[in-house]
Short mmCIF file of C-alpha atoms and ligand atoms in Angstrom, two decimals:
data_model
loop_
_atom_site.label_atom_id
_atom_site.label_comp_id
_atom_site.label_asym_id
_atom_site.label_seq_id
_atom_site.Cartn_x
_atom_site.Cartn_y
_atom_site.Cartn_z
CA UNK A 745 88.29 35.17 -117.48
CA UNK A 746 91.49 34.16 -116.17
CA UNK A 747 93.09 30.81 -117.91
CA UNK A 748 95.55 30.55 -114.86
CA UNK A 749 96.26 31.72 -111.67
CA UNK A 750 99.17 31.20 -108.72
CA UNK A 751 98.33 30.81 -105.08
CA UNK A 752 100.74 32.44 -103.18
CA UNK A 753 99.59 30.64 -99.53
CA UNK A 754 99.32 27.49 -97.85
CA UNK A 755 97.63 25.35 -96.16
CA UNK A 756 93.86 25.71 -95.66
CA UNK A 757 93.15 28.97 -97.53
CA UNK A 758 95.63 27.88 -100.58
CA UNK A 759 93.07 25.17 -101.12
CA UNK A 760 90.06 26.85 -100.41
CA UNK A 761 91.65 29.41 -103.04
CA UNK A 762 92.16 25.97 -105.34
CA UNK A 763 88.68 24.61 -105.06
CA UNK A 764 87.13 28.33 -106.39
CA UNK A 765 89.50 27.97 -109.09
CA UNK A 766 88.54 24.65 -109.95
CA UNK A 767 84.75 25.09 -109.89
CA UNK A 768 85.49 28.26 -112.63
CA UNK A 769 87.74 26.47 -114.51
CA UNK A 770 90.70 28.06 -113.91
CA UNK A 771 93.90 26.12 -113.79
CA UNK A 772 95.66 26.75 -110.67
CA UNK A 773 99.70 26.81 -109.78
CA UNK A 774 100.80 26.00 -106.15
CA UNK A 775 103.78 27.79 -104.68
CA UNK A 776 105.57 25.95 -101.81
CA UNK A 777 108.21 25.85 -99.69
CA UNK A 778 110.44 22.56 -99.02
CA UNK A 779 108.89 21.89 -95.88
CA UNK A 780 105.63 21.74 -97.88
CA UNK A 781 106.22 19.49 -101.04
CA UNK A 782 103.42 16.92 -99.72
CA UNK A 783 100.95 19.28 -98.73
CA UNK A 784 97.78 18.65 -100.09
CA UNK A 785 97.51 22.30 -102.38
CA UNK A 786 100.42 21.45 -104.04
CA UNK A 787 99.14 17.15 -104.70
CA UNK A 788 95.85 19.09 -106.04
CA UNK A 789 96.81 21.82 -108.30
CA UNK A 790 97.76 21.48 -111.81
CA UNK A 791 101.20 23.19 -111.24
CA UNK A 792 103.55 23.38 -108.53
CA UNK A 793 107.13 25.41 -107.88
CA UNK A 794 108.97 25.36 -104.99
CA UNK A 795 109.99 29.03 -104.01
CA UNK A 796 112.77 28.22 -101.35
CA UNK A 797 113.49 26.55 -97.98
CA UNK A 798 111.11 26.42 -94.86
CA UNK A 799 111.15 29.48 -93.11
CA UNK A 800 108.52 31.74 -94.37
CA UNK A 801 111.17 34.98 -95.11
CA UNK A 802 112.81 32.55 -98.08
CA UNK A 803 109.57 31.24 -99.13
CA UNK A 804 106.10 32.40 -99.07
CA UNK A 805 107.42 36.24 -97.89
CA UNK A 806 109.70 35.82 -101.16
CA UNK A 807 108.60 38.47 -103.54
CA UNK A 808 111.40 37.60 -106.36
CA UNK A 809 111.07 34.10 -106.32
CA UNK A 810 106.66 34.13 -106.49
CA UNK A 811 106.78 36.35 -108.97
CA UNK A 812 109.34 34.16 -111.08
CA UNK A 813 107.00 31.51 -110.39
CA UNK A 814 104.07 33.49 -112.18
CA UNK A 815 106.26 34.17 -114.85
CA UNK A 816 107.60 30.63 -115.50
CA UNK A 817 103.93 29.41 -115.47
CA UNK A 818 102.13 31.97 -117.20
CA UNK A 819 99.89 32.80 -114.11
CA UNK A 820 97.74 35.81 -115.29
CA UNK A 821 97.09 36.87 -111.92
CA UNK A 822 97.93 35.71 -108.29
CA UNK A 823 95.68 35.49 -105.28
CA UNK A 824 97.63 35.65 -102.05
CA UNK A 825 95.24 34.47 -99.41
CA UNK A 826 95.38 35.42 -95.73
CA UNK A 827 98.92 36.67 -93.83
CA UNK A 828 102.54 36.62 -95.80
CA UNK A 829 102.22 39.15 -98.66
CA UNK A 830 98.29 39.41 -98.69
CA UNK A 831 98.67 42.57 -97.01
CA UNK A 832 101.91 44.15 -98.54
CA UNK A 833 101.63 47.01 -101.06
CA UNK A 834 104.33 46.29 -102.52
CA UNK A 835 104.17 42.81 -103.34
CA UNK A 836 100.96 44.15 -105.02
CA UNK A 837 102.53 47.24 -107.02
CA UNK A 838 105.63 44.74 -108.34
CA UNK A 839 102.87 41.78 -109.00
CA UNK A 840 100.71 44.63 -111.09
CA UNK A 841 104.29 45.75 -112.82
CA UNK A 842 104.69 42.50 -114.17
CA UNK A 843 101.81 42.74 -116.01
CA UNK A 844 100.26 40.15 -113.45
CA UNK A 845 96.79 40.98 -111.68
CA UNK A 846 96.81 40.92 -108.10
CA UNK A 847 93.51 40.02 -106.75
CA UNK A 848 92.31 42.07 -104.37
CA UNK A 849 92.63 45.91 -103.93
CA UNK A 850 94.78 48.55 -105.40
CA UNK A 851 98.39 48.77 -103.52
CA UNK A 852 96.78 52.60 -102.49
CA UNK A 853 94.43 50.93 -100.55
CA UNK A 854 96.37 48.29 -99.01
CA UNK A 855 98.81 50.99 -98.10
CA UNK A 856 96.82 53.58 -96.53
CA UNK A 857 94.44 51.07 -94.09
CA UNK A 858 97.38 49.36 -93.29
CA UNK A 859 98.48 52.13 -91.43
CA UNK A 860 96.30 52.12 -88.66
CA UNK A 861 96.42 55.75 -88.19
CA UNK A 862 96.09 56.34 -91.71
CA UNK A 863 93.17 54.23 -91.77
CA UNK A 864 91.20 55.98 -88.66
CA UNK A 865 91.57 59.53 -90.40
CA UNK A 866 90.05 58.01 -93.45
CA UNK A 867 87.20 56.68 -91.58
CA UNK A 868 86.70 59.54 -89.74
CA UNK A 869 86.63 61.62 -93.05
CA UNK A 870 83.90 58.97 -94.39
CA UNK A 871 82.09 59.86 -90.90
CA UNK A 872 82.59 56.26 -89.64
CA UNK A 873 82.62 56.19 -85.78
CA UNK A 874 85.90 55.17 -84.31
CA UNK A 875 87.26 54.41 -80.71
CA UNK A 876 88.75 58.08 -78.91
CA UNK A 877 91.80 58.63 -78.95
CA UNK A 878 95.27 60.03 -80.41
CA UNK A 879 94.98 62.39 -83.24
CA UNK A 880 97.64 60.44 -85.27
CA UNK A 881 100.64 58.59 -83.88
CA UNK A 882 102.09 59.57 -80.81
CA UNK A 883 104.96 62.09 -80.93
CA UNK A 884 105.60 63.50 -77.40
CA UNK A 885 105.15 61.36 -74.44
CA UNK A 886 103.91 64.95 -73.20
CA UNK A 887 101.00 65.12 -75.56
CA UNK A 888 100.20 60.91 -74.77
CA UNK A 889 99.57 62.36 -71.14
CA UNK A 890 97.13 64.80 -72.28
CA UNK A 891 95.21 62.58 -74.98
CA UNK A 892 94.94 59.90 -72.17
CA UNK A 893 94.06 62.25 -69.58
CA UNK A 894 91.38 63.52 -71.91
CA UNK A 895 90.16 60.06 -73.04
CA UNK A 896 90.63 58.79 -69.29
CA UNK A 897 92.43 55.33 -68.11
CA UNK A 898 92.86 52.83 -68.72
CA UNK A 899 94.19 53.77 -72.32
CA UNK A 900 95.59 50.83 -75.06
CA UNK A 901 98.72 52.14 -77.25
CA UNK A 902 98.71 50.08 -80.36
CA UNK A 903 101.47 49.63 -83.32
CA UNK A 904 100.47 51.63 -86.38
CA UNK A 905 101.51 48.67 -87.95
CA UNK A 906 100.20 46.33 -85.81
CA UNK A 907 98.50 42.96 -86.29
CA UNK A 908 98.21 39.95 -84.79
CA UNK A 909 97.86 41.86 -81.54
CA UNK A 910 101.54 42.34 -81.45
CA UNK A 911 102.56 45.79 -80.17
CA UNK A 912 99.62 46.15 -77.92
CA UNK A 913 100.19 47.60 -74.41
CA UNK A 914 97.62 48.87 -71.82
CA UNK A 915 98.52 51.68 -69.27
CA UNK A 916 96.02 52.02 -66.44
CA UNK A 917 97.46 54.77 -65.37
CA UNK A 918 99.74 57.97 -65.70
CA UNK A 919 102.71 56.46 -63.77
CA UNK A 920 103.22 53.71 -66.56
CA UNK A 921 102.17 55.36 -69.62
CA UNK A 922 105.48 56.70 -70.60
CA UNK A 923 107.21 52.50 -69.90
CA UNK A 924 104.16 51.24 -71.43
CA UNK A 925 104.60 53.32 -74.31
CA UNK A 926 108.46 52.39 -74.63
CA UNK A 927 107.59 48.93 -74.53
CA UNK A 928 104.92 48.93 -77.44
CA UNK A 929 107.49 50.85 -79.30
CA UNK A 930 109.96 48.66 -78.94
CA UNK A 931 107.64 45.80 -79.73
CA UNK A 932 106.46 47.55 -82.80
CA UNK A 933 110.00 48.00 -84.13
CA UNK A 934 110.69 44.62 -84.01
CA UNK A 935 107.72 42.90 -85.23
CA UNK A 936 106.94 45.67 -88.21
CA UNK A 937 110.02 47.72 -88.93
CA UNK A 938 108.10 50.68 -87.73
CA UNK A 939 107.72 52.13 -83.85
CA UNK A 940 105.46 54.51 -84.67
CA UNK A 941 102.08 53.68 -82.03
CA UNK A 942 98.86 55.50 -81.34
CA UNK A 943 95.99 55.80 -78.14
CA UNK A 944 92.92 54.19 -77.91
CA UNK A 945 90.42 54.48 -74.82
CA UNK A 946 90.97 51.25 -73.84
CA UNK A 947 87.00 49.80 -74.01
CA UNK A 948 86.08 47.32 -70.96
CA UNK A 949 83.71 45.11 -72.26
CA UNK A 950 83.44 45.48 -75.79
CA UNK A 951 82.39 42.73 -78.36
CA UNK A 952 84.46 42.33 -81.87
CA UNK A 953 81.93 42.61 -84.67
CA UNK A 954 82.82 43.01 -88.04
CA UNK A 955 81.42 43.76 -91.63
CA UNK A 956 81.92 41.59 -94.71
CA UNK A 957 82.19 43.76 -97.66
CA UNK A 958 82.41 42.93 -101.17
CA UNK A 959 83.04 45.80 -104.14
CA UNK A 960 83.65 46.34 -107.41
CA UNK A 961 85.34 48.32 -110.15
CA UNK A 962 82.11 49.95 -110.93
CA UNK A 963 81.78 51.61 -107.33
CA UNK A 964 78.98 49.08 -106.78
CA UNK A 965 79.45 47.98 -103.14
CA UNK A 966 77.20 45.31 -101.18
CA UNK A 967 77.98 43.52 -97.27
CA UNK A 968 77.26 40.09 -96.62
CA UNK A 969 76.74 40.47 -92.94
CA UNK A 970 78.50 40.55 -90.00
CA UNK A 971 80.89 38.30 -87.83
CA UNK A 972 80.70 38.24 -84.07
CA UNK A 973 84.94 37.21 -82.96
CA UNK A 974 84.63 38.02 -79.58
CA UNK A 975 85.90 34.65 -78.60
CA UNK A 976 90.04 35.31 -78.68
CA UNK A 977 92.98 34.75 -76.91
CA UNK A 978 95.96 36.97 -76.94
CA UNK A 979 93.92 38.84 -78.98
CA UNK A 980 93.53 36.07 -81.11
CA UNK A 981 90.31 34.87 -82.53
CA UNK A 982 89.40 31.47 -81.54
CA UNK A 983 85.76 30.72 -82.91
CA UNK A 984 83.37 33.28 -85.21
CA UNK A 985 79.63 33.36 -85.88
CA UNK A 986 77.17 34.93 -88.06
CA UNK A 987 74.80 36.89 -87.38
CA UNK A 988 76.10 38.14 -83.78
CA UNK A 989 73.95 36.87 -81.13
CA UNK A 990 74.17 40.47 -79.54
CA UNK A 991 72.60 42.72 -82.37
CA UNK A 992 69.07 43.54 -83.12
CA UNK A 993 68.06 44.38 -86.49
CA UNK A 994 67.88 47.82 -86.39
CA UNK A 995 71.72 47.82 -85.24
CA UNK A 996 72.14 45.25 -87.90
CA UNK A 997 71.21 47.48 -90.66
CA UNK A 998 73.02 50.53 -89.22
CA UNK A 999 76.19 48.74 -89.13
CA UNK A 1000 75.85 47.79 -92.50
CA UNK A 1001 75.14 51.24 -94.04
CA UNK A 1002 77.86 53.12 -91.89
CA UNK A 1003 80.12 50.53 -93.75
CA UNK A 1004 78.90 50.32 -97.24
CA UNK A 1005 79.19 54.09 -97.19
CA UNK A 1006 82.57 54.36 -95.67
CA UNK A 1007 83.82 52.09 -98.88
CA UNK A 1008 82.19 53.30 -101.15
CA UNK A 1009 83.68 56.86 -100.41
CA UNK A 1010 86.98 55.21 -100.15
CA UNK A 1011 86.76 54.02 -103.54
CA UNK A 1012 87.83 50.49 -102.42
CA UNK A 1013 87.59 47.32 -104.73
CA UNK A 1014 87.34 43.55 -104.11
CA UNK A 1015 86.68 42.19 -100.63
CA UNK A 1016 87.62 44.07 -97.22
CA UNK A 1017 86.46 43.62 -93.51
CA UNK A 1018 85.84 46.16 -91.27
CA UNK A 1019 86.66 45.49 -87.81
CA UNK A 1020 84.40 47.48 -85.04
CA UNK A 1021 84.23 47.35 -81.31
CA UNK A 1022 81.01 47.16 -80.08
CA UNK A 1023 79.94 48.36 -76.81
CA UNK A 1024 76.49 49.44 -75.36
CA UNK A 1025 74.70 49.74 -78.12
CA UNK A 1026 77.61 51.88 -80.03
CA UNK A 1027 80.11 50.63 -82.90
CA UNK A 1028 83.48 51.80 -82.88
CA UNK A 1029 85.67 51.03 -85.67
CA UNK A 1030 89.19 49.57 -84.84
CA UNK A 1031 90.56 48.77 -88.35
CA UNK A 1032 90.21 47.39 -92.16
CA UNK A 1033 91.69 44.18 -93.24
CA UNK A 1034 92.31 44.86 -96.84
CA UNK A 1035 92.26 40.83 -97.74
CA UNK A 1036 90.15 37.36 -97.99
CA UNK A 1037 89.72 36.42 -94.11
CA UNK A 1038 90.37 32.89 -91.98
CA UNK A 1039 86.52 33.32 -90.75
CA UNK A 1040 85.35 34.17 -94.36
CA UNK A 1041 83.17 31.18 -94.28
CA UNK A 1042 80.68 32.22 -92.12
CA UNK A 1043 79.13 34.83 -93.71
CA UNK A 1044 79.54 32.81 -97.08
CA UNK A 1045 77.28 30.03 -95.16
CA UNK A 1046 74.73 32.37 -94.29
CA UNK A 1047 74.80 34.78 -97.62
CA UNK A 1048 75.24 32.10 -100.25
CA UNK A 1049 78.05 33.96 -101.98
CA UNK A 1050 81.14 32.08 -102.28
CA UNK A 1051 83.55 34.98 -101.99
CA UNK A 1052 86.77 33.68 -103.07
CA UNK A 1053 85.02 33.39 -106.54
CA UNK A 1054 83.64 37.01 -106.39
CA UNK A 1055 87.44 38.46 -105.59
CA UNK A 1056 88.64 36.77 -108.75
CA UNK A 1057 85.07 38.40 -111.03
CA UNK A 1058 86.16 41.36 -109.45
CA UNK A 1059 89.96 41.06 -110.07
CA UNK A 1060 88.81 40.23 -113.79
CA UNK A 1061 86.95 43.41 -114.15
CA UNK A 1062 83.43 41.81 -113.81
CA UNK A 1063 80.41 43.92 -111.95
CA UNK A 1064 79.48 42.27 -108.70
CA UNK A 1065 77.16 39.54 -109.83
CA UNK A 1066 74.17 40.34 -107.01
CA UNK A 1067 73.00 43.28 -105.62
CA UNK A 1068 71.88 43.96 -101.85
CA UNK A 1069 68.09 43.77 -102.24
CA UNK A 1070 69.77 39.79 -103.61
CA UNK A 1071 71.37 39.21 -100.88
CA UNK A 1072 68.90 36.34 -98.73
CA UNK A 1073 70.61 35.47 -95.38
CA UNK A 1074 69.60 32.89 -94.17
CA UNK A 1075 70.15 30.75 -90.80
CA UNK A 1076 73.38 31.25 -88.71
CA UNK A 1077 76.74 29.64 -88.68
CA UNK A 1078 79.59 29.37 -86.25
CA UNK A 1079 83.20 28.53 -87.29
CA UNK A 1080 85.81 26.55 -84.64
CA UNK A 1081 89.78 27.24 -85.62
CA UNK A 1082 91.47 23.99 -85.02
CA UNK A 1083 95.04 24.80 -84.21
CA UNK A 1084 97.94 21.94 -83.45
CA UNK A 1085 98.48 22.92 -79.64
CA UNK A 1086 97.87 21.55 -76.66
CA UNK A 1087 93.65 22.81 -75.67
CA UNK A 1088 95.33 23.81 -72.37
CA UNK A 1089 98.28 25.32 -72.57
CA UNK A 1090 98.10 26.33 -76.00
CA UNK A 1091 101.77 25.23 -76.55
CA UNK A 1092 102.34 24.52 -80.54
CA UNK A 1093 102.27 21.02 -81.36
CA UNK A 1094 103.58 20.01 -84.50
CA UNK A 1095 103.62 16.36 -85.79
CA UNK A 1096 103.19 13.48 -87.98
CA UNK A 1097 99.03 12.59 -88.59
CA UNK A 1098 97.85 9.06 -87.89
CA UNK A 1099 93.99 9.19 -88.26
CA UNK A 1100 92.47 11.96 -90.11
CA UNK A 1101 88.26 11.58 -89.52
CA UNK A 1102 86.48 14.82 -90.62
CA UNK A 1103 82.94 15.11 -89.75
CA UNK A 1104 80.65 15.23 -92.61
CA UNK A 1105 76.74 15.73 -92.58
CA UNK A 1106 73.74 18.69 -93.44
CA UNK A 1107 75.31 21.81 -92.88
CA UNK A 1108 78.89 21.04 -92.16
CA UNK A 1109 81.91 22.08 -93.88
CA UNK A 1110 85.48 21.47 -92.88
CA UNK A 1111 88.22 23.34 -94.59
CA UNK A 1112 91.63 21.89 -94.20
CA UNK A 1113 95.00 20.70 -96.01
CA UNK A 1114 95.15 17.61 -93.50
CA UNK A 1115 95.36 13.76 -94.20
CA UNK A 1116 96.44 10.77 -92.33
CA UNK A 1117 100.23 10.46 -92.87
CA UNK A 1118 101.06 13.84 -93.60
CA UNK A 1119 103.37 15.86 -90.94
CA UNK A 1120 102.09 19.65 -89.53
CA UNK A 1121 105.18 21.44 -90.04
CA UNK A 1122 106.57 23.68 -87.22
CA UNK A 1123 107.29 26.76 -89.09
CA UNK A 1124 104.08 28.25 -89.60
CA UNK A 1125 100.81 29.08 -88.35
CA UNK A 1126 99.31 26.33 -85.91
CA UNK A 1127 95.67 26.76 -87.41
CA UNK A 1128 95.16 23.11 -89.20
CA UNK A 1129 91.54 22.98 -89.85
CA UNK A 1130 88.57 25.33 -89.63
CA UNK A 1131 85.07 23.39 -88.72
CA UNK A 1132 82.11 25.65 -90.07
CA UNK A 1133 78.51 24.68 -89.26
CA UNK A 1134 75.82 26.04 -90.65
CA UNK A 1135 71.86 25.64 -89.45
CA UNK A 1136 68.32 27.14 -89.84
CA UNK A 1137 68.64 28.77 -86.46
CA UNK A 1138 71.60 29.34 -83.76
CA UNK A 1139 70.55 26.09 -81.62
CA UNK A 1140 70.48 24.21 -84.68
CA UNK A 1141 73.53 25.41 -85.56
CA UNK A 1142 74.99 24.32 -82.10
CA UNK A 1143 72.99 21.11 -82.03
CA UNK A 1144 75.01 20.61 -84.98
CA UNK A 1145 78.53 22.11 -84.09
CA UNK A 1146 78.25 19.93 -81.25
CA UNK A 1147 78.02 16.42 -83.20
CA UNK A 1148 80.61 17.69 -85.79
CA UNK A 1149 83.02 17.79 -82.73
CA UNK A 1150 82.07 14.50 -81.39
CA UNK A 1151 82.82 12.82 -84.27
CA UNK A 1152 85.89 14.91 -85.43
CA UNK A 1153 89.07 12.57 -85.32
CA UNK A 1154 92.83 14.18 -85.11
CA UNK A 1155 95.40 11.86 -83.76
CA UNK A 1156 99.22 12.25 -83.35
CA UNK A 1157 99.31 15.74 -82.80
CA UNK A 1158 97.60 17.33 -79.49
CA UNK A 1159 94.81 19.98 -81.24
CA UNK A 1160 91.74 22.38 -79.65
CA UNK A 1161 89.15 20.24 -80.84
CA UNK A 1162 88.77 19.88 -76.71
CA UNK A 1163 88.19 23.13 -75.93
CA UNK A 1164 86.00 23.97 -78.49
CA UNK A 1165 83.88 20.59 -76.63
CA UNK A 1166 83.85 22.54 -73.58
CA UNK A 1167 82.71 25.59 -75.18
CA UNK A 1168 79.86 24.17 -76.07
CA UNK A 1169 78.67 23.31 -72.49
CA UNK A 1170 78.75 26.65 -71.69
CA UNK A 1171 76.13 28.73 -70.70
CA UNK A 1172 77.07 32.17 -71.38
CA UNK A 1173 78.34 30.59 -74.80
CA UNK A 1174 75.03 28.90 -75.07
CA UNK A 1175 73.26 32.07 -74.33
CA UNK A 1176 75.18 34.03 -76.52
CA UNK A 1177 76.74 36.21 -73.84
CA UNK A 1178 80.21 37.00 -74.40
CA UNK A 1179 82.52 39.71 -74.99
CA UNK A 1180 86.26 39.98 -76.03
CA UNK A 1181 87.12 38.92 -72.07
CA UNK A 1182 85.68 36.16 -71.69
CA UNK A 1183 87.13 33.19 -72.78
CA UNK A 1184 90.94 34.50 -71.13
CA UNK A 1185 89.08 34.32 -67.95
CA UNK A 1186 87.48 30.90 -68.97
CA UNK A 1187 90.74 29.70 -70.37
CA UNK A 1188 92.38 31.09 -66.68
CA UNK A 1189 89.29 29.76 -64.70
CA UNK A 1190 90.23 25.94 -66.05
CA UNK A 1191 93.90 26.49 -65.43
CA UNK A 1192 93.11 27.53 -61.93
CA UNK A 1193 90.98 24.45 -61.58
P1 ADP B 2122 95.46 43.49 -84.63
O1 ADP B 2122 95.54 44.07 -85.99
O2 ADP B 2122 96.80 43.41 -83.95
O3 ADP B 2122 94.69 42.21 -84.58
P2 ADP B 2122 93.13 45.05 -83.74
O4 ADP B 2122 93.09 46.52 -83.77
O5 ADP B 2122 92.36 44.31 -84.79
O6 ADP B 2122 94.65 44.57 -83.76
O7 ADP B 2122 92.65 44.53 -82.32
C1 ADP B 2122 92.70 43.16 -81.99
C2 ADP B 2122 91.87 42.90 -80.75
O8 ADP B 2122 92.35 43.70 -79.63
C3 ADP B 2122 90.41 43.32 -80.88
O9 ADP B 2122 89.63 42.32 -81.50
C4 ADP B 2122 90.03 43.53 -79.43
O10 ADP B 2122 89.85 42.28 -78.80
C5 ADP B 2122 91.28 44.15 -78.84
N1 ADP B 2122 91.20 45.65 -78.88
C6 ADP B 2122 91.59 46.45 -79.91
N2 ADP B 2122 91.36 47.75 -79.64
C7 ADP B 2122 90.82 47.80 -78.41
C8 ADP B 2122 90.34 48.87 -77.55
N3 ADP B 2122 90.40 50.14 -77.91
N4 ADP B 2122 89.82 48.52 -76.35
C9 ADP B 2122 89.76 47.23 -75.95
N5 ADP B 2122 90.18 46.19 -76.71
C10 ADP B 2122 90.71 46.45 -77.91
#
């Protein structure tokens, strides 16, 4: 096993990352940027380096200076968490040249379901159902009017390279397809470097589920559920559950095979989501995330496999420790993103901490890099804690989300702790009725108010 390993994140997941490491033994080394020399990661792990200023381009997107860092240290392998490089084949091929193990999947895979379009031929070829739509990127606006005529409005053009919902443009109709088109382009070049974009029917009512995998070298794959993230914004997600209130058991277990199947022909190692759409009673797959993800907890609550610790077995060469037939869920869980912005207007909100209270209790978990005194930096990411509640049923598990948030203290930054309140009063949220709509109109429905 691995004697040493850098975390190349922050925040949350870099101590998440910390706290597998510790529990295995493994001495950990914190990279960090200047805005970040207090953050808790770096007061935690044995090691720290700072790898350049604030913004994220001279810091944690720094491939020379992280890999210096490994080499300085004696890292044997680095784990690079959610966003920045998690997701960069390259960072993964020059990490592997150094003799340094990167731990998560080959820089193939991360290549070739990055690409969007690459990644819906593959599933197709593994017989995975996706969403109609463009064979391939879009080369003539004249063949974009005949996939969308034959797909029917209103249709979605999305960024090959998309993520984060960036480069995401609806056209409801033949008149703006060609400008709606230009503008996802456009948007696409900017945000990835690439304008290359692709049709989708654009579904009405869909919900987001998606499938926790977990694989080895050994071709030994196994799921650990799924995630219901219907709840976004901006396509966004704002809160995630396991098991999804909306599937029955029989759709449970078909989701699970279609998937385990689909990566296992792939070949793929370490952990991986796949990301469906799921509308009347059908799944369509929308794409892979080739990485460790924010709502990871979830289905760790309700599987009993801490997965950060499985991605570094695997990254080791180990066999996957369980097998399905091992795999007991139990109960549900539901996990609330904390972000510093205002619950209203969801303008960021950066700051200095004064009182840091998490809630504690049966079944609650809080994940998070805060502490009274310690200032939210504006350059990144606004998440600042994830609140993850497990119970024995789902109206346990919101009896119990509920008193978590009651007795959850941020002060001196504004934060969503208040709109996850409200979402609890909720009936459709109660009932378990949502879909990927419905809290934009909620969030519009208060505005309006
Ligand atoms: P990104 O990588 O930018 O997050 P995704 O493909 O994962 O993009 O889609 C993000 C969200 O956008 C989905 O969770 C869903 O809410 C919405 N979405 C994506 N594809 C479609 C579609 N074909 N129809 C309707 N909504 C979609």
């Amino acid at each position: 096993m691995f004697d040493k390993i850098l975390i190349a994140n922050r925040g949350e997941i870099a101590l998440r990352i910390h706290r597998a490491c510790r529990e295995m033994g493994i001495h950990t080394v914190a990279v960090h940027s200047t805005a970040d020399e207090n953050a808790m990661q770096v007061r935690l792990a044995d090691e720290s380096v700072c790898i350049g200023p604030a913004p994220s381009a001279e810091s944690y997107l720094n491939i020379p200076n992280i890999v210096s860092a490994a080499m300085i240290t004696g890292a044997e392998a680095i784990h690079p968490g959610y966003g920045f490089l998690s997701e960069n084949a390259y960072f993964a091929e020059i990490v592997e040249a150094h003799g340094i193990v990167f731990i998560g999947p080959s820089p193939q895979h991360i290549e070739t379901m990055g690409d969007k379009v690459a990644a819906k031929e593959a599933m197709i070829a593994a017989g995975v159902p996706v969403v109609p739509g463009s064979d391939g990127a879009v080369a003539a606006i004249d063949d974009a009017r005949q996939t969308a005529d034959r797909i029917g409005y209103p249709v979605l053009i999305k960024a090959a390279s998309g993520g984060g919902g960036k480069g995401m443009k609806v056209a409801d109709n033949a008149d703006v397809l060609a400008e709606q088109i230009n503008l996802a382009r456009r948007e696409a070049k900017a945000n990835f470097g690439d304008d290359s974009v692709y049709l989708e029917k654009y579904l009405a009512n869909p919900r987001h589920i998606e499938l926790q995998i977990v694989a080895d070298d050994e071709g030994n794959v196994v799921h650990l559920g799924e995630r219901d993230c219907s709840l976004q914004r901006n396509h966004q997600k704002v809160l995630e559950e396991a098991p999804s209130p909306a599937l029955n058991a029989g759709e449970r277990q078909r989701l699970g095979e279609i998937g385990c199947n689909a990566i296992r022909s792939l070949g793929y190692r370490n952990a991986g989501t796949l990301e469906f759409l799921y509308e009347n009673g059908e799944f369509y797959f929308i794409e892979m995330n080739t990485r460790l993800q924010v709502e990871h907890p979830v289905s760790e609550a309700i599987s009993g496999i801490d997965i950060v610790r499985e991605q570094i077995r695997i990254a080791d060469g180990a066999p996957l420790s369980f097998k399905q037939e091992d795999i007991d869920f139990y109960g549900h869980a539901i996990e609330c993103r904390i972000n510093a912005e205002d619950p209203a207007t969801f303008a960021p909100w950066p700051g200095r901490i004064v009182e840091y209270h998490p809630p504690g209790g049966l079944g609650v978990r809080v994940d998070s890099g805060l502490y009274a005194g310690y200032s939210v930096p504006p350059h990144y990411d606004s998440m600042i804690a994830k609140l993850i509640v497990h119970g024995a049923t789902r109206n346990e598990c919101l009896m119990r989300l509920r008193r978590a948030l009651e007795e959850f203290v941020i002060t001196g930054v504004r934060t969503t702790i208040p709109l996850h309140r409200q979402l609890m009063a909720q009936d459709d949220f109660i009932n378990g009725e949502y879909d990927i709509r419905w809290l934009e109109a909620y969030v519009a429905r208060q505005a309006g108010a």
